[in-house]
Coordinates of C-alpha atoms in Angstrom, one line a residue:
X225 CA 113.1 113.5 99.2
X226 CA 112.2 117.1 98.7
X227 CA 111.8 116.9 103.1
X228 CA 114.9 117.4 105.8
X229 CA 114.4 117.6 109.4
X230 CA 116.3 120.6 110.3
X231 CA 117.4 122.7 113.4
X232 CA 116.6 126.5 113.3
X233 CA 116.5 129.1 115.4
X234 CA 113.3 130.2 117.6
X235 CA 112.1 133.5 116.2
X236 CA 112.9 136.9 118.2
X237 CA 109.5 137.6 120.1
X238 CA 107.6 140.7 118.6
X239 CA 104.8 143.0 120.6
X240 CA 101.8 140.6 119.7
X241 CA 103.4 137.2 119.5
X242 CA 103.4 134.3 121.6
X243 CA 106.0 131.5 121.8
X244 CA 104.5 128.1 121.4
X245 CA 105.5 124.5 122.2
X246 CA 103.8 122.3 119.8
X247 CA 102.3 119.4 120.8
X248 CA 101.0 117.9 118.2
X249 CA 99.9 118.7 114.4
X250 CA 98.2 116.5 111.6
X251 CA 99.1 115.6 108.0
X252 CA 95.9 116.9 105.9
X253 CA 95.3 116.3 102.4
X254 CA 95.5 120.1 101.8
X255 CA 99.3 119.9 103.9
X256 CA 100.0 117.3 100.6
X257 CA 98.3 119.3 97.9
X258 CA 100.1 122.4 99.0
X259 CA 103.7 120.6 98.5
X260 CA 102.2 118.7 95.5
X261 CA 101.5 122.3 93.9
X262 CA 97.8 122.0 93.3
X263 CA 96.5 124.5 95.9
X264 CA 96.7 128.4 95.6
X265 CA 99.2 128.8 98.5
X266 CA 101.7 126.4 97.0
X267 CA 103.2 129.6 95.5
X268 CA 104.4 131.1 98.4
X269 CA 104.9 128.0 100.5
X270 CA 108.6 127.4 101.8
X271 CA 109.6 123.8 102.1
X272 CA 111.1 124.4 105.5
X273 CA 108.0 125.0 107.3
X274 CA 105.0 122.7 106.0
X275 CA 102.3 121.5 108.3
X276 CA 99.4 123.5 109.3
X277 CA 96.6 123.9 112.3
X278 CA 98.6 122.3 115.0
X279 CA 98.0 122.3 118.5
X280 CA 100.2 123.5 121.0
X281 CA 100.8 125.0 125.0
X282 CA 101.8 128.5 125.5
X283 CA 105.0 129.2 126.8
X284 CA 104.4 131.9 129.6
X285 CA 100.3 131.7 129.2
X286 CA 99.8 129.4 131.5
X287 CA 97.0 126.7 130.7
X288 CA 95.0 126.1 127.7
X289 CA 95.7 125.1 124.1
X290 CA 95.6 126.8 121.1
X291 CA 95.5 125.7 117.8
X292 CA 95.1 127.6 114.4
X293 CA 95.6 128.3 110.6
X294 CA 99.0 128.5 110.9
X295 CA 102.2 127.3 108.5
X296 CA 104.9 125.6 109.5
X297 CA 103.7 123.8 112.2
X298 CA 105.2 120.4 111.6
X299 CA 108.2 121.7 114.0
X300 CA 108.8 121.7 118.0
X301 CA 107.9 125.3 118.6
X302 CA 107.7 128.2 116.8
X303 CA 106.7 132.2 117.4
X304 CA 103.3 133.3 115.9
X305 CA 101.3 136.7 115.8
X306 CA 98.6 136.3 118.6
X307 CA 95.3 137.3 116.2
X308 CA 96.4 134.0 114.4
X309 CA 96.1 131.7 116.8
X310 CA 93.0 130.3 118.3
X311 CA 92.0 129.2 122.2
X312 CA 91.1 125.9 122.1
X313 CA 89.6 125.0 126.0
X314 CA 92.2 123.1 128.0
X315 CA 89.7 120.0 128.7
X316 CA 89.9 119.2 125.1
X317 CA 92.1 116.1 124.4
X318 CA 94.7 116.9 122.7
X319 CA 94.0 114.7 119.4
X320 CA 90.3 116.3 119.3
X321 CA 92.4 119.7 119.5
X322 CA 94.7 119.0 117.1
X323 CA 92.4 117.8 114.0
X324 CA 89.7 120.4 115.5
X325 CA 90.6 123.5 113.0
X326 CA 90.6 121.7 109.4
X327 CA 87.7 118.6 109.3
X328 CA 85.1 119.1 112.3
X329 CA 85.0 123.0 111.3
X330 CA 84.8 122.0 107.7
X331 CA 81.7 119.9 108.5
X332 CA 80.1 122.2 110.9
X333 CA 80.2 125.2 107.8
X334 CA 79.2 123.0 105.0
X335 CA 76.0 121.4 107.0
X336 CA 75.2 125.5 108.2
X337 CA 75.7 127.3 105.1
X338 CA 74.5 125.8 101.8
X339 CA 70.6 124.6 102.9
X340 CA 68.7 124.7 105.9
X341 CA 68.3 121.3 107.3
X342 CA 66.1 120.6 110.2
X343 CA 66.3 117.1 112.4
X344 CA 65.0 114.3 110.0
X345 CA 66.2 115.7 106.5
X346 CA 69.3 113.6 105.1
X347 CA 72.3 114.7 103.1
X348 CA 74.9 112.3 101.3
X349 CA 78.1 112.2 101.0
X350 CA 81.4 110.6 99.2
X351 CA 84.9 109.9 100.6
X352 CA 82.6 108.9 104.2
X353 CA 85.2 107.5 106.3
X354 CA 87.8 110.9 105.5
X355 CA 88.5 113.4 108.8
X356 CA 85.5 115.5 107.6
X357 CA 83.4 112.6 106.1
X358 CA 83.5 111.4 109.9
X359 CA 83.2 114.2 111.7
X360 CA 80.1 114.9 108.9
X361 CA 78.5 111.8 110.2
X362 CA 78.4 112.5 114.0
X363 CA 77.8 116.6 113.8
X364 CA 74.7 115.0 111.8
X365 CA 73.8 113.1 114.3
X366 CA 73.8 115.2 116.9
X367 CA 71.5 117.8 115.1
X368 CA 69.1 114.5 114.4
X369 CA 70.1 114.7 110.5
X370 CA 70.0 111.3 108.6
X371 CA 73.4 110.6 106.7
X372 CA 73.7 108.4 103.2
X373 CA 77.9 107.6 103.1
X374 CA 79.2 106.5 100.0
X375 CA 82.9 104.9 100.3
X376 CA 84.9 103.0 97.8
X377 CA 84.3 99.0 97.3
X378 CA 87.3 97.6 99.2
X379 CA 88.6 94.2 100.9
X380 CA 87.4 95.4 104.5
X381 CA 84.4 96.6 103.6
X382 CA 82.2 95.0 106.6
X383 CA 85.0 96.5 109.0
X384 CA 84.6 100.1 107.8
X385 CA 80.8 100.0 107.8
X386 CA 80.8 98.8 111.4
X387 CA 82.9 101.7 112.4
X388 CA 81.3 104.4 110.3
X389 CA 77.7 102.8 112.2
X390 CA 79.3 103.1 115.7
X391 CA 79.8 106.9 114.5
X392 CA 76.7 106.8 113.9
X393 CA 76.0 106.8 110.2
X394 CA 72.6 106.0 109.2
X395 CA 73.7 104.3 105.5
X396 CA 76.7 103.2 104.0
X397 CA 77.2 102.4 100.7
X398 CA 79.5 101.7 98.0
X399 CA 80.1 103.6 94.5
X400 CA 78.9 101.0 92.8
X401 CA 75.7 100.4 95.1
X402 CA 74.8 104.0 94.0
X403 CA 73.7 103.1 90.6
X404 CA 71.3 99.6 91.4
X405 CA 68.0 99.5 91.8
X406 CA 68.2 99.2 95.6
X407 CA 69.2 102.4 96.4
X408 CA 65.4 103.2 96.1
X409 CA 64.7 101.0 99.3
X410 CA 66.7 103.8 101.3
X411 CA 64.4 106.5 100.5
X412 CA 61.3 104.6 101.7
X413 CA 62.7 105.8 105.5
X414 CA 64.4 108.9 105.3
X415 CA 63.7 111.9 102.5
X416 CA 66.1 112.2 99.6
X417 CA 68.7 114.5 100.4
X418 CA 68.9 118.1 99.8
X419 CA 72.5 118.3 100.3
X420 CA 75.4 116.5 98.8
X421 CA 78.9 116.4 99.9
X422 CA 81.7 115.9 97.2
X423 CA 85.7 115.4 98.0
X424 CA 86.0 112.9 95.0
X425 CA 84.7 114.4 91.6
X426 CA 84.2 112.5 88.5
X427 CA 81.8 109.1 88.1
X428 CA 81.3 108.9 92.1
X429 CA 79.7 113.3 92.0
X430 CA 77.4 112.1 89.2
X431 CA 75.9 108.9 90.3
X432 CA 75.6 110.8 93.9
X433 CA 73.5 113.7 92.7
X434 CA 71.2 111.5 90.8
X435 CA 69.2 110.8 94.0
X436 CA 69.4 114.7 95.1
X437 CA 65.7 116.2 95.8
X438 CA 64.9 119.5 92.9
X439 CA 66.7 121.8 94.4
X440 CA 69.2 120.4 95.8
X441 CA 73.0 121.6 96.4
X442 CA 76.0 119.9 95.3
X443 CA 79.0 121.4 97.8
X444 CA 82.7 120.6 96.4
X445 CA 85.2 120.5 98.7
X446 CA 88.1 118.2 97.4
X447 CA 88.5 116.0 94.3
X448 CA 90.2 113.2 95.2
X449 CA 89.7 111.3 91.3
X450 CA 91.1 114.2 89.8
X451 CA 88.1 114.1 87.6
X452 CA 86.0 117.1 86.7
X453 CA 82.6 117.0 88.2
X454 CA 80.1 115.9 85.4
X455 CA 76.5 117.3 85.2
X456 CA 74.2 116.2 83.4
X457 CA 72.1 119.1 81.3
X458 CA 68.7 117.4 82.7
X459 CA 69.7 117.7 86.4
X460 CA 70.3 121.6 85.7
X461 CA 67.0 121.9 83.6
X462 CA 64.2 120.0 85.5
X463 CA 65.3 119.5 88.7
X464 CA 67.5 122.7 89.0
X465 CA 70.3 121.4 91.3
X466 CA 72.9 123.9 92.3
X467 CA 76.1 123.7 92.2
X468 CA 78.6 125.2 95.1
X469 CA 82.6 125.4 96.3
X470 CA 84.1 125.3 99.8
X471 CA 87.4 125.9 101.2
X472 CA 88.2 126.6 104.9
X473 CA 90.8 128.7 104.5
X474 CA 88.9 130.9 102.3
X475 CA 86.2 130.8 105.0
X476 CA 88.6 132.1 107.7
X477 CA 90.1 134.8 105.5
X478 CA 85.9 136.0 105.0
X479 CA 85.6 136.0 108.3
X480 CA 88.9 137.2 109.8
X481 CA 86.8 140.0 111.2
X482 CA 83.6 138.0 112.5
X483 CA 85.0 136.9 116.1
X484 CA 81.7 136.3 116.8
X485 CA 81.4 133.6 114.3
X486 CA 84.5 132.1 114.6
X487 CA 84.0 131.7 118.6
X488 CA 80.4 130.4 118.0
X489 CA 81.4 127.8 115.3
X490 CA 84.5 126.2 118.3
X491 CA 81.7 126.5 121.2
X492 CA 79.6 124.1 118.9
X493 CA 82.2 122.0 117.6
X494 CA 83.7 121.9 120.9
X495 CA 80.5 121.3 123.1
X496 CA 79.6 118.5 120.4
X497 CA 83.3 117.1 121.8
X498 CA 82.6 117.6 125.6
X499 CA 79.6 115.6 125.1
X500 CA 81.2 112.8 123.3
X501 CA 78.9 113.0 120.3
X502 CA 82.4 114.4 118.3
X503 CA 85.9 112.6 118.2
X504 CA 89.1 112.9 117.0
X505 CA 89.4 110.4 113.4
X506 CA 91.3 107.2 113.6
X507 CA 94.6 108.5 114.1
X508 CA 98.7 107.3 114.3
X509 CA 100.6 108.9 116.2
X510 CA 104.1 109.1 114.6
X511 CA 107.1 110.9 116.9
X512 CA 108.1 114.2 114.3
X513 CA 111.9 111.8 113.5
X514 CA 109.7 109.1 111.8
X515 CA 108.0 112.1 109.2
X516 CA 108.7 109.9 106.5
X517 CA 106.8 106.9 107.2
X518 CA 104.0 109.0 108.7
X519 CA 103.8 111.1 105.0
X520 CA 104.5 108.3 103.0
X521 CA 101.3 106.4 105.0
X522 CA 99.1 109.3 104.6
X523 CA 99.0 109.2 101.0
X524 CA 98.3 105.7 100.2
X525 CA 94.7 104.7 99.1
X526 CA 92.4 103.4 101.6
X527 CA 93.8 105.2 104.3
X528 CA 91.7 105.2 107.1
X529 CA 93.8 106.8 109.8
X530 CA 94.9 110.3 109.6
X531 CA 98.9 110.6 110.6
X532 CA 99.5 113.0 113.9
X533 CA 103.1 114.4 113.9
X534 CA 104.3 114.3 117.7
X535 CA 105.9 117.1 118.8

């Protein structure tokens, strides 16, 4: 109810802006938190233009795509300053483009910047079939790193264990399998993580961090139960775990400034998607009129499709 489809006007074209026809742009979590209120730029978010990282053609530019942190994207086109968009190369399809800002970038930073893992160390990680839990799994894989993925007990469990396999996860297991005995037969293959990757909080952050190597680092990015993220005294004391946060957005704001980065980070992710070793999530694709089924489908549990918005 608080959503409208509306017609507006197209923007007057400034000096540095470029006119772009969107193509196509996702519903994230972080697009739901921001109208929910729970994320910082819910203050100065206007109803009337929700939606971010997008990807669109350039009116005038000729080919290519470009895609970036951008509001108000869930609309037909729209004028933006040029230093906030980002070339995406044209031979990326255009689902892989539009998802490519928010989850494979996520992944790509948190496996890069917390610990330095080299090909046969293993991380583990919650909330494994999400847009970043998947794309977690393959950038993992290409760089010969060894995933544990923990997802919630639910009736087609066998289904989403075969796909999360074909992406090339090395475990899967449930919350619950976290706390049994078995959980030691993993670690006879691969090394205990040094890394663990938390979107949930609560119960599922504990039990995860439990088979963490001394050392280790715990990186929040999301807290899907709405639970704070208990530790318990012992793991700080004898096995010195370390606990860390990590938002894209505040990544890009850090590094407005380091082209350098930002264009090495979409080579990677992008090469990873030339050679097939990265894809787009399971995705709908919902034409922008139908915006209510698509937002009402993103936010029920066990979704294992993100919603694409076509523009």
């Amino acid at each position: 109810s608080l959503f409208r489809l509306k017609d507006l006007e197209v923007a007057e074209l400034g000096d540095s802006d470029v006119h772009v026809k969107m193509l196509a742009a996702p519903i994230n979590p972080a697009d739901i938190n921001m109208i929910q209120g729970n994320a910082p730029a819910a203050s100065s978010l206007h109803i009337d233009s929700c939606g971010m990282l997008p990807v669109g053609c350039l009116g005038g530019f000729g080919a290519g795509s470009w895609g970036g942190e951008v509001w108000g994207t869930w609309r037909t086109q729209g004028v933006f300053p040029e230093e906030m968009l980002l070339k995406v190369p044209s031979d990326i399809p255009v689902l892989c483009a539009a998802t490519l800002s928010v989850n494979p970038c996520t992944a790509y930073r948190m496996l890069a910047d917390f610990e330095t893992l080299a090909p046969g160390d293993s991380i583990i990680q919650n909330a494994a079939n999400s847009g970043v839990g998947q794309a977690v799994i393959q950038i993992a894989k290409a760089s010969g790193i060894k995933t544990i993925n923990v997802v919630r007990d639910r009736p087609d469990l066998p289904k989403l264990v075969e796909r999360l396999m074909a992406l090339g996860a090395d475990h899967v297991v449930t919350e619950e399998m976290l706390r049994k005995p078995e959980m030691k037969d993993i670690f006879k293959s691969i090394p205990k993580p040094r890394l663990a990757l938390n979107c949930v909080g609560g119960k599922s952050t504990t039990d995860m961090l439990r088979h963490l190597q001394p050392k280790g680092t715990v990186v929040t990015y999301g807290g899907m139960a709405k639970q704070p993220v208990v530790v318990p005294v012992s793991a700080f004391i004898f096995r010195d775990l370390r606990l860390r946060g990590f938002w894209m957005t505040q990544w890009r704001k850090d590094h407005a400034q380091d082209q350098e980065g930002l264009a090495s980070m979409m080579d990677a992710v992008c090469q990873l998607i030339r050679r097939g070793q990265l894809t787009a999530p399971a995705c709908t694709e919902v034409p922008l009129q139908d915006y209510k089924a698509a937002l009402e489908a993103s936010m029920k549990p066990f979704t294992s499709s993100k919603q694409i918005l076509l523009l």
